[in-house]
Coordinates of C-alpha atoms and ligand atoms in Angstrom, one line a residue:
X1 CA 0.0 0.0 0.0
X2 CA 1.3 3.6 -0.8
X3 CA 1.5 6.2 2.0
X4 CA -1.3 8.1 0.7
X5 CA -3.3 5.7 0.1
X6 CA -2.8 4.0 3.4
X7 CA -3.6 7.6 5.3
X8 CA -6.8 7.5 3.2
X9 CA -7.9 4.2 4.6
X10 CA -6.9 5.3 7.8
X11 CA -9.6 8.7 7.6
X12 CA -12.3 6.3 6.5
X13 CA -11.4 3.9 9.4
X14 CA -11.7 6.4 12.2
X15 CA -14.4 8.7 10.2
X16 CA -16.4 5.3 10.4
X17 CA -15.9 4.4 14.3
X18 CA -17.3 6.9 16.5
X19 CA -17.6 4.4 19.3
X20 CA -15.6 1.0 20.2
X21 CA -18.3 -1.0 18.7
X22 CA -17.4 0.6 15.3
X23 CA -14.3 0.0 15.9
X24 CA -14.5 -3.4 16.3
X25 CA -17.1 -3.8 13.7
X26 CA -15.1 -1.9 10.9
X27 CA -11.9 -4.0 12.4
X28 CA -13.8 -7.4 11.5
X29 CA -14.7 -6.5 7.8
X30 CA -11.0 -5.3 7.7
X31 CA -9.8 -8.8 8.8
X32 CA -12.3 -10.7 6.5
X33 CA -11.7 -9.5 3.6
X34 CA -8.2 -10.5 4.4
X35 CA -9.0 -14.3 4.9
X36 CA -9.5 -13.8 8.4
X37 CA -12.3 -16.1 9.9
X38 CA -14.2 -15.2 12.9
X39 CA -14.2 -17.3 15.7
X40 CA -16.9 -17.5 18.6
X41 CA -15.7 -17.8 22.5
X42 CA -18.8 -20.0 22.4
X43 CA -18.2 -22.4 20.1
X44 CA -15.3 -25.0 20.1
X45 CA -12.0 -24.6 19.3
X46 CA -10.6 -27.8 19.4
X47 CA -10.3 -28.8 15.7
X48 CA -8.9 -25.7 14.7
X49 CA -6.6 -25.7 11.7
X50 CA -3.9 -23.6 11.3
X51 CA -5.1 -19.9 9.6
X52 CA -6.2 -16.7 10.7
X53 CA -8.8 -16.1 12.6
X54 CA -9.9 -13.2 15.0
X55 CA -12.6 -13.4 18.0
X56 CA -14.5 -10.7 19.7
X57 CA -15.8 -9.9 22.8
X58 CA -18.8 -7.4 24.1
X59 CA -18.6 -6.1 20.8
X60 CA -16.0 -3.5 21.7
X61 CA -12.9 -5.8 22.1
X62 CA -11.1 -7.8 18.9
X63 CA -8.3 -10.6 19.0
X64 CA -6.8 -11.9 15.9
X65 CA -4.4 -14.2 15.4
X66 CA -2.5 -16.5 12.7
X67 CA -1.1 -19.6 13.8
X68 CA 1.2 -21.3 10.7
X69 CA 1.4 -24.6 12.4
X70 CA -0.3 -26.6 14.9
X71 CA 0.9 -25.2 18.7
X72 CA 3.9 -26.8 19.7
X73 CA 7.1 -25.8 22.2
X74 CA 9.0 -23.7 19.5
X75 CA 6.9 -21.1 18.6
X76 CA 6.6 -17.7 19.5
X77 CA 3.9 -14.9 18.5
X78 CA 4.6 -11.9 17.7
X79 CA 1.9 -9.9 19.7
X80 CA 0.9 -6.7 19.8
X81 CA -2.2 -4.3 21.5
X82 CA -3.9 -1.2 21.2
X83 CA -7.3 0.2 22.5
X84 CA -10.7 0.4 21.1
X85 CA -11.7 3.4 23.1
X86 CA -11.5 6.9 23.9
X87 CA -12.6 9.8 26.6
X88 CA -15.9 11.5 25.7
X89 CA -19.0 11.8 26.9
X90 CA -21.8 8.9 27.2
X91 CA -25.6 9.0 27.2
X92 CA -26.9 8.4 30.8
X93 CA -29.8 5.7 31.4
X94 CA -32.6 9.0 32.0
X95 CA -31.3 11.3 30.0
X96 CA -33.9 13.7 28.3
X97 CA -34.0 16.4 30.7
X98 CA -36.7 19.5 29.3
X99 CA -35.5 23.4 30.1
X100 CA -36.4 26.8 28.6
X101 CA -37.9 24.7 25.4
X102 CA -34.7 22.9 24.8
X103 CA -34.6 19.2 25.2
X104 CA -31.5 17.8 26.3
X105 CA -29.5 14.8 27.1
X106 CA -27.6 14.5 30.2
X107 CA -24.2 12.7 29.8
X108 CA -21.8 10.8 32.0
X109 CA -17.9 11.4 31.5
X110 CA -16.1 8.6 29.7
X111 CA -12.6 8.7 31.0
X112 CA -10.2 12.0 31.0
X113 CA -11.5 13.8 28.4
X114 CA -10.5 17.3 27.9
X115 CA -14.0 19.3 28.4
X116 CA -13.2 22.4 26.7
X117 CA -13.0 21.1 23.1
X118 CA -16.6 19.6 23.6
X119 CA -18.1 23.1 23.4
X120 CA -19.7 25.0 19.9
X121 CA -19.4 21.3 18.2
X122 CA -21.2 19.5 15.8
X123 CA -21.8 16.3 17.4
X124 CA -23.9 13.0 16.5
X125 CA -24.6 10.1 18.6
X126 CA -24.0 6.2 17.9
X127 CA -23.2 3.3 20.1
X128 CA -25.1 -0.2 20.3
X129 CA -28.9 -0.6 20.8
X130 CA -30.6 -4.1 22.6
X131 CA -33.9 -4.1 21.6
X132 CA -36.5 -7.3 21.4
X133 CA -39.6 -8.0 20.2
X134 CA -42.6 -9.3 21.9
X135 CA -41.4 -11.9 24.4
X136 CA -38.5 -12.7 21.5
X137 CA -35.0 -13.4 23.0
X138 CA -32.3 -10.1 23.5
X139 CA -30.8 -8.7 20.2
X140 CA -28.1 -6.2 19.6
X141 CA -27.3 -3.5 16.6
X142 CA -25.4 -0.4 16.0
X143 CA -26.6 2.8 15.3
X144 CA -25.2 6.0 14.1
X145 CA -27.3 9.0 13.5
X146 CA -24.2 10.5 11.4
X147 CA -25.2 13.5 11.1
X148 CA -25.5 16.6 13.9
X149 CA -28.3 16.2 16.6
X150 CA -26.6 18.1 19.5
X151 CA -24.7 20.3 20.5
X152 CA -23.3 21.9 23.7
X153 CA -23.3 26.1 22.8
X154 CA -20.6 27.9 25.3
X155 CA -22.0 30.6 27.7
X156 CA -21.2 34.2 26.0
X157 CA -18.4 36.0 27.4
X158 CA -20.3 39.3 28.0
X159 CA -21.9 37.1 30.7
X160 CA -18.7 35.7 32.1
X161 CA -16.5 38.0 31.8
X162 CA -13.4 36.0 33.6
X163 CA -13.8 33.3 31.4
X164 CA -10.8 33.3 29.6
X165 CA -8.3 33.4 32.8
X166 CA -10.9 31.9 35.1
X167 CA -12.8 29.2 33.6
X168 CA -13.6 25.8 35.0
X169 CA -16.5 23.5 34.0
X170 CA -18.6 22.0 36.3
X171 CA -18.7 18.4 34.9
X172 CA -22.7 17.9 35.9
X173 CA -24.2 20.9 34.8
X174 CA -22.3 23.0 32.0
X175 CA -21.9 19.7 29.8
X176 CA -25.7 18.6 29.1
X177 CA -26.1 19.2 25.1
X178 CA -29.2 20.7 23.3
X179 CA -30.8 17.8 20.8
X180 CA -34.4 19.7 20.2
X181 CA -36.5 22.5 20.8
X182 CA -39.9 22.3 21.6
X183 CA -43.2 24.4 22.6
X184 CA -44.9 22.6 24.0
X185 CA -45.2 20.7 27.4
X186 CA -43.3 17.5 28.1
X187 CA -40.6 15.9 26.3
X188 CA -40.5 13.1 23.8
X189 CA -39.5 9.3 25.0
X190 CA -35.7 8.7 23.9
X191 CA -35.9 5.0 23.2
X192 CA -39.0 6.5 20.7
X193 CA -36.0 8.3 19.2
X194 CA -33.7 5.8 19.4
X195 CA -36.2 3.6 17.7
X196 CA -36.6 5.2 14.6
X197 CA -32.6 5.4 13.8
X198 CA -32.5 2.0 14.7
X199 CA -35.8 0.9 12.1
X200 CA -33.7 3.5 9.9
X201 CA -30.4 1.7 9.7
X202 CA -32.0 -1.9 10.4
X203 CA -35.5 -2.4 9.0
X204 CA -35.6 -6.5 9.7
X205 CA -36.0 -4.8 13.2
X206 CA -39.6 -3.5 12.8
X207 CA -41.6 -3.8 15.9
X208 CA -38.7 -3.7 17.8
X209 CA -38.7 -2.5 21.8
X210 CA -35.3 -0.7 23.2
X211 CA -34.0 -2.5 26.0
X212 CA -31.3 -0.5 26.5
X213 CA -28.1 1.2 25.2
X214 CA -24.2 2.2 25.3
X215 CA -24.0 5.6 22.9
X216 CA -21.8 8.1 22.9
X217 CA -21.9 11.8 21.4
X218 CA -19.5 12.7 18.8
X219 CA -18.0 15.2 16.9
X220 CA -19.1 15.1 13.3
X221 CA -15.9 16.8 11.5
X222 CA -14.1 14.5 9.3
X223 CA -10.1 14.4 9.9
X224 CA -8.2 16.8 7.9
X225 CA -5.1 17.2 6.8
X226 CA -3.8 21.1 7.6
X227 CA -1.1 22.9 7.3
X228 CA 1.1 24.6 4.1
X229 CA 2.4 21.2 3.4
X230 CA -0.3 18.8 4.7
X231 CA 2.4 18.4 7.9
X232 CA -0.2 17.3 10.3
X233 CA -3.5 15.2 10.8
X234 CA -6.6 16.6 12.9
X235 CA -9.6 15.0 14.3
X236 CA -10.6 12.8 16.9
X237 CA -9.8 9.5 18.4
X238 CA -6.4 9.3 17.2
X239 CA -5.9 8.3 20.4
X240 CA -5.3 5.6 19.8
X241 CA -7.9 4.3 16.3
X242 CA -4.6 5.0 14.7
X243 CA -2.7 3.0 16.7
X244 CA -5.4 -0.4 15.8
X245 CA -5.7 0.7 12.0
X246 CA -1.6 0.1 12.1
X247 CA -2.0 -3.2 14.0
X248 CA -5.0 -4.2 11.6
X249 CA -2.8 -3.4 8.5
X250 CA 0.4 -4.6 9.5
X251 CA -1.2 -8.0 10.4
X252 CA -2.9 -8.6 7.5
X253 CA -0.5 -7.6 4.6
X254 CA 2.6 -9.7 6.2
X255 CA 3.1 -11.8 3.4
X256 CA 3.6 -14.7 4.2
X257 CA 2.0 -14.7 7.4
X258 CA 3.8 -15.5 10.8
X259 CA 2.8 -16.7 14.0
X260 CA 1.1 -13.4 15.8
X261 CA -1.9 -11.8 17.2
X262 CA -3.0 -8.3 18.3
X263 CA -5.5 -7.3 20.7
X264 CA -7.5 -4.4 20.4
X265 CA -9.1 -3.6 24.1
X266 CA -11.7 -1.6 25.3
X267 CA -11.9 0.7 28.6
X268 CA -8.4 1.5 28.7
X269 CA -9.1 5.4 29.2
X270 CA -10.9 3.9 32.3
X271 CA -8.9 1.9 33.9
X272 CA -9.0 -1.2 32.0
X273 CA -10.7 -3.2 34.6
X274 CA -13.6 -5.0 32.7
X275 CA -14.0 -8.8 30.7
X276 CA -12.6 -6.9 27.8
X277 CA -10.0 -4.8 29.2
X278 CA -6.4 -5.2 29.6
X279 CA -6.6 -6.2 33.2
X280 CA -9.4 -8.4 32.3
X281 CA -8.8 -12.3 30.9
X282 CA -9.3 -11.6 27.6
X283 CA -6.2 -12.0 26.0
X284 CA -4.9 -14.7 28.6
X285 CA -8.5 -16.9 27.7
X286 CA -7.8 -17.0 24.0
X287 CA -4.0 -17.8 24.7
X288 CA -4.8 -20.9 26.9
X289 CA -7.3 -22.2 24.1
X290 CA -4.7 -21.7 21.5
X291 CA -2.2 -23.1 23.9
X292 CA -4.3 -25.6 26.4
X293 CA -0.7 -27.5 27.5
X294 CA 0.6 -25.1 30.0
X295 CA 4.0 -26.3 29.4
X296 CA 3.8 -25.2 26.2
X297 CA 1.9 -21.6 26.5
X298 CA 4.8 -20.8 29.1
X299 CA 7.5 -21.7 26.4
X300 CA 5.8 -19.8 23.9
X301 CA 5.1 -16.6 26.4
X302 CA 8.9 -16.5 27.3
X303 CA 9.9 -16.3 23.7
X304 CA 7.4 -13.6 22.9
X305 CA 7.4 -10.3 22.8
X306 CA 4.3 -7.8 23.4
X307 CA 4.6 -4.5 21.6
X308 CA 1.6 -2.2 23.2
X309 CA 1.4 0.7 20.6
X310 CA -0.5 3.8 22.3
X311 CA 0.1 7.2 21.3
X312 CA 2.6 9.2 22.9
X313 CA 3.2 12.9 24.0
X314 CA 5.0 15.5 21.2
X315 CA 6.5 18.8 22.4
X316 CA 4.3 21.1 22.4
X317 CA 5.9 24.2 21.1
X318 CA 4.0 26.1 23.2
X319 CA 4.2 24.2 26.5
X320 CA 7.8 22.8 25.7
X321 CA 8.4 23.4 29.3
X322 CA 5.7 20.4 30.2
X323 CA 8.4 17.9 28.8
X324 CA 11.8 16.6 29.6
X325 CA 14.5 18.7 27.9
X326 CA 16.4 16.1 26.9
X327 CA 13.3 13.9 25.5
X328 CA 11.7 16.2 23.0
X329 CA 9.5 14.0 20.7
X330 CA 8.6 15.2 17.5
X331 CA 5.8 15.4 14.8
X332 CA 7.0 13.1 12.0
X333 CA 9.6 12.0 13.6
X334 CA 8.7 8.3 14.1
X335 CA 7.3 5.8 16.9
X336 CA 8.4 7.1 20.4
X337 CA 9.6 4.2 22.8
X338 CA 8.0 5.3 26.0
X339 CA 10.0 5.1 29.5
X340 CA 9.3 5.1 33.1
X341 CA 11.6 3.8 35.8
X342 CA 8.0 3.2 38.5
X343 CA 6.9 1.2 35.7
X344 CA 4.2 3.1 34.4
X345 CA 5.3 1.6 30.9
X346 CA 6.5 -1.7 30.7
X347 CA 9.7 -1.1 28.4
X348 CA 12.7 -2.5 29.8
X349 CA 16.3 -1.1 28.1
X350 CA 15.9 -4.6 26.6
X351 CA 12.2 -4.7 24.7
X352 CA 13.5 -1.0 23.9
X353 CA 16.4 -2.5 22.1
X354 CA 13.9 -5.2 20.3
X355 CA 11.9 -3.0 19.4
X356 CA 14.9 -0.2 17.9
X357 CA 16.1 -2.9 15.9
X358 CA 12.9 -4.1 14.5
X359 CA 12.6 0.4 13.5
X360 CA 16.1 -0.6 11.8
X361 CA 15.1 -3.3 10.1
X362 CA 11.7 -1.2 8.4
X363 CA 13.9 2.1 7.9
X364 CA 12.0 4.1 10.2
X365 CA 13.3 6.6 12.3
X366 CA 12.4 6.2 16.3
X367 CA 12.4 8.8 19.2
X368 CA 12.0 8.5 23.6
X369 CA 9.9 10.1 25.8
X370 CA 10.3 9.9 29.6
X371 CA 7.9 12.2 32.0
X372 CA 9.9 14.9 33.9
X373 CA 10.0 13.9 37.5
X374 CA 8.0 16.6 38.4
X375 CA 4.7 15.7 36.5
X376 CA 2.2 12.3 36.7
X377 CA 3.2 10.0 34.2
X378 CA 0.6 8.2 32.3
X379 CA -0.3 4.6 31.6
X380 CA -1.3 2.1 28.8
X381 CA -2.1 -1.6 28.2
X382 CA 1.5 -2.5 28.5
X383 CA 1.7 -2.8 31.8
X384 CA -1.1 -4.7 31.9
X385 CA -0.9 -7.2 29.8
X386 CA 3.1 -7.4 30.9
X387 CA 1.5 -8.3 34.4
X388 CA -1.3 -10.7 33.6
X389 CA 1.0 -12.6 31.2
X390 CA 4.4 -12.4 32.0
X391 CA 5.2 -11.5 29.0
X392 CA 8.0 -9.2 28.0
X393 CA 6.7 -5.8 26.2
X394 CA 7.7 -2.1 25.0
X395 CA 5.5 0.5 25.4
X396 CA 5.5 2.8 22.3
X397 CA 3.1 5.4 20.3
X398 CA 3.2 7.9 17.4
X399 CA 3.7 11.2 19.0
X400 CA 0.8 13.6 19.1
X401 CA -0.5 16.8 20.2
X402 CA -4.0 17.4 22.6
X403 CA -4.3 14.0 23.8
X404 CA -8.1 13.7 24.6
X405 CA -9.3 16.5 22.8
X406 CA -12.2 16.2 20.7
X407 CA -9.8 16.9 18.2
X408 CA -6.2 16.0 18.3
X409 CA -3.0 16.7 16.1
X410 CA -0.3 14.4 15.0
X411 CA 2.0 14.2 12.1
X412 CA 1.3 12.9 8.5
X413 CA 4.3 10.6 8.4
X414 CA 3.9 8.7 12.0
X415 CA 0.8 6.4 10.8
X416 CA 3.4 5.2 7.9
X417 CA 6.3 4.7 10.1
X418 CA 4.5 2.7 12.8
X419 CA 2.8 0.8 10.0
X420 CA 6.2 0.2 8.6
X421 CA 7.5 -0.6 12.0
X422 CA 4.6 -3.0 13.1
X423 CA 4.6 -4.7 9.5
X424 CA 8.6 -5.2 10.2
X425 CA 7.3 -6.6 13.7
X426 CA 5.2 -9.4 12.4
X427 CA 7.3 -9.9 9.2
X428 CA 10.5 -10.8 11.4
X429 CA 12.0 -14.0 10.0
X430 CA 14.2 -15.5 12.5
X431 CA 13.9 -15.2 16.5
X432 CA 15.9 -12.0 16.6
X433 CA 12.9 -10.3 18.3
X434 CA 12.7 -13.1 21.0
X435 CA 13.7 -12.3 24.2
X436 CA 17.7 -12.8 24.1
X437 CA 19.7 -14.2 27.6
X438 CA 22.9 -11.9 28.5
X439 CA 25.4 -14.1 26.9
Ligands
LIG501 CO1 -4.4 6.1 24.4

């Protein structure tokens, strides 16, 4: 694939998955018009042949896999991770709430999203619907209303007039967008609304009654490229949709395929504690069915690596004094190998090394980051899965600006590096990315 045609694919992948259940969706039509054949935790797995295959869980979490041979002490996967989700703001169960003739839609905070970019927005709503139909068992679909139904207008700053050195937002009341005005008394049933989009999008659902939902608002605006030479990349979920698009790619165009899986979980911008979060048994399930002889799964473990790919903090030209001065990563500069001596990443100087050779190897340039001492560092899936598995990992990420806005920045070039890198990762040949002893 050519570079611009892979950061076209990579638009229409995140333009089409507003929520982790896109994601996932879009992620599975991805693999299967790759070969890849899904797999059901329900069903058996006993007589599986060697091939690709990927599974799924709540909708919102993805593993997929090709095993070349049947399991056996030798063989290591090449494994990877990324997440499914990202901070924003989710529909409560009671939401429609009617004031001053506006209808609107109070909304729970999903993870640590940066509030102020939510204001003056465009913004849809999708997310997953179960509905049934008289005494008819539980079913599930997606919805996306795609185009604007809400939006959260700021208060003018003639009636504020601090606002711009004295702002704060108070997370239950200044955040509740406006979806409809209305003149008359009483408000409309949601699930009435939600049942139209849903007869709209899905019309083998007709007579269907809402059960209930996961949705999320969104913002509407395509990603762009801006700047006088197309330099950088805007719009949402970057964090970290490019990070699975590289997995998703790099996976499927090895040629020929090696032994390897990547996981692509949801909640990480929540703590990851869920069946289909890192710190859940997702992964460490489908790894014991692949692998039911223990002897073997712990051979197979040791020689692995794990390469969590989450994006990573760029200087800021304007806040350069937030970062280390001697770890300045840069736009288009490559995947950043991220750092923390407490162990907030799980790199180690000698999955770093791993993972600089395997940069070598695909001719892409790679950068550090480490936290200055004096701030919080952040956290990923690495360490997670590093502690649920044993298994040895680097923590790294294309480098980006506004992590958790509505609307972040990063460079044009990293999605093709860490594609190049990734594709590198799974192509690997010989053990050279197994973990080494010191000689
Ligand atoms: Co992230």
């Amino acid at each position: 694939m050519l570079q611009n045609d892979y950061l076209e694919d990579l638009f229409s992948y995140i333009n089409q998955s507003p929520t982790p259940f896109h994601v996932v969706a879009n992620s599975a039509t991805m693999l299967k018009a790759q070969g890849f054949q899904r797999l059901h935790e329900s069903g058996s797995w006993q007589q599986i042949a060697p091939g690709s295959y990927f599974v799924i869980r709540n909708d919102s979490s993805l593993i997929a896999f090709t095993l070349t041979d049947r399991p056996h002490a030798g063989l290591h996967l090449r494994m990877a991770g990324a997440h499914t989700d990202s901070p924003g703001l989710k529909v409560k169960p009671n939401p429609l709430q009617f004031r001053h003739t506006c209808l609107q839609l109070g909304v729970e905070i999903y993870g640590g999203a940066l509030l102020a970019p939510w204001f003056d927005r465009d913004l849809s709503i999708a997310g997953r619907v179960s509905w049934s139909r008289e005494g008819g068992p539980l079913q599930c679909n997606l919805i996306d209303f795609q185009r604007p139904v809400a939006t959260i207008p700021s208060l003018a700053i003639h009636l504020d007039r601090e606002v711009n050195t004295k702002r704060t937002i108070d997370k239950q009341t200044d955040l509740v967008p406006l979806v409809m005005q209305s003149f008359e008394a009483g408000a409309p049933d949601f699930k009435t609304l939600l049942n139209a989009q849903l007869l709209k999008q899905h019309p083998t659902a007709a007579g269907a009654e809402i059960m209930d939902y996961d949705l999320f608002l969104y913002d509407t605006q395509p990603l762009s490229q801006v700047g006088f030479n197309n330099e950088f990349i805007t719009g949402s979920r970057l964090d970290n949709l490019l990070s699975c698009h590289a997995l998703l790619t790099a996976l499927t165009q090895t040629a020929p395929r090696r032994d390897s899986l990547i996981v692509l979980n949801d909640h990480e911008e929540v703590g990851s504690v869920s069946t289909s979060g890192a710190q859940g048994p997702f992964l460490k399930n489908v790894l014991e069915r692949l692998l039911p002889n223990p002897e073997h799964r712990q051979q197979v473990i040791a020689h692995s690596l794990f390469v969590s790919v989450d994006n990573a903090h760029a200087v800021h030209p304007n806040f350069a004094v937030k970062h280390d001065p001697d770890h300045l990563p840069l736009l288009n500069r490559g995947p950043v190998i991220k750092m923390n001596a407490n162990q907030r990443y799980a790199t180690t100087g000698l999955t770093a090394g791993l993972f600089r050779l395997v940069c070598r190897k695909a001719g892409v340039p790679c950068q550090q980051f480490v936290m200055r001492n004096d701030l919080a560092c952040g956290s990923t899936i690495g360490p997670l899965t590093a502690a649920e598995l044993g298994v040895a990992t680097v923590d790294i990420g294309i480098p980006q600006l506004g992590m958790h806005s509505i609307r972040e920045t990063a460079g044009h070039l990293d999605p093709w590096y860490l594609q190049l890198a990734m594709t590198a990762f799974f192509s690997e040949p010989d053990t050279a990315i197994c973990c080494p002893e010191i000689a």
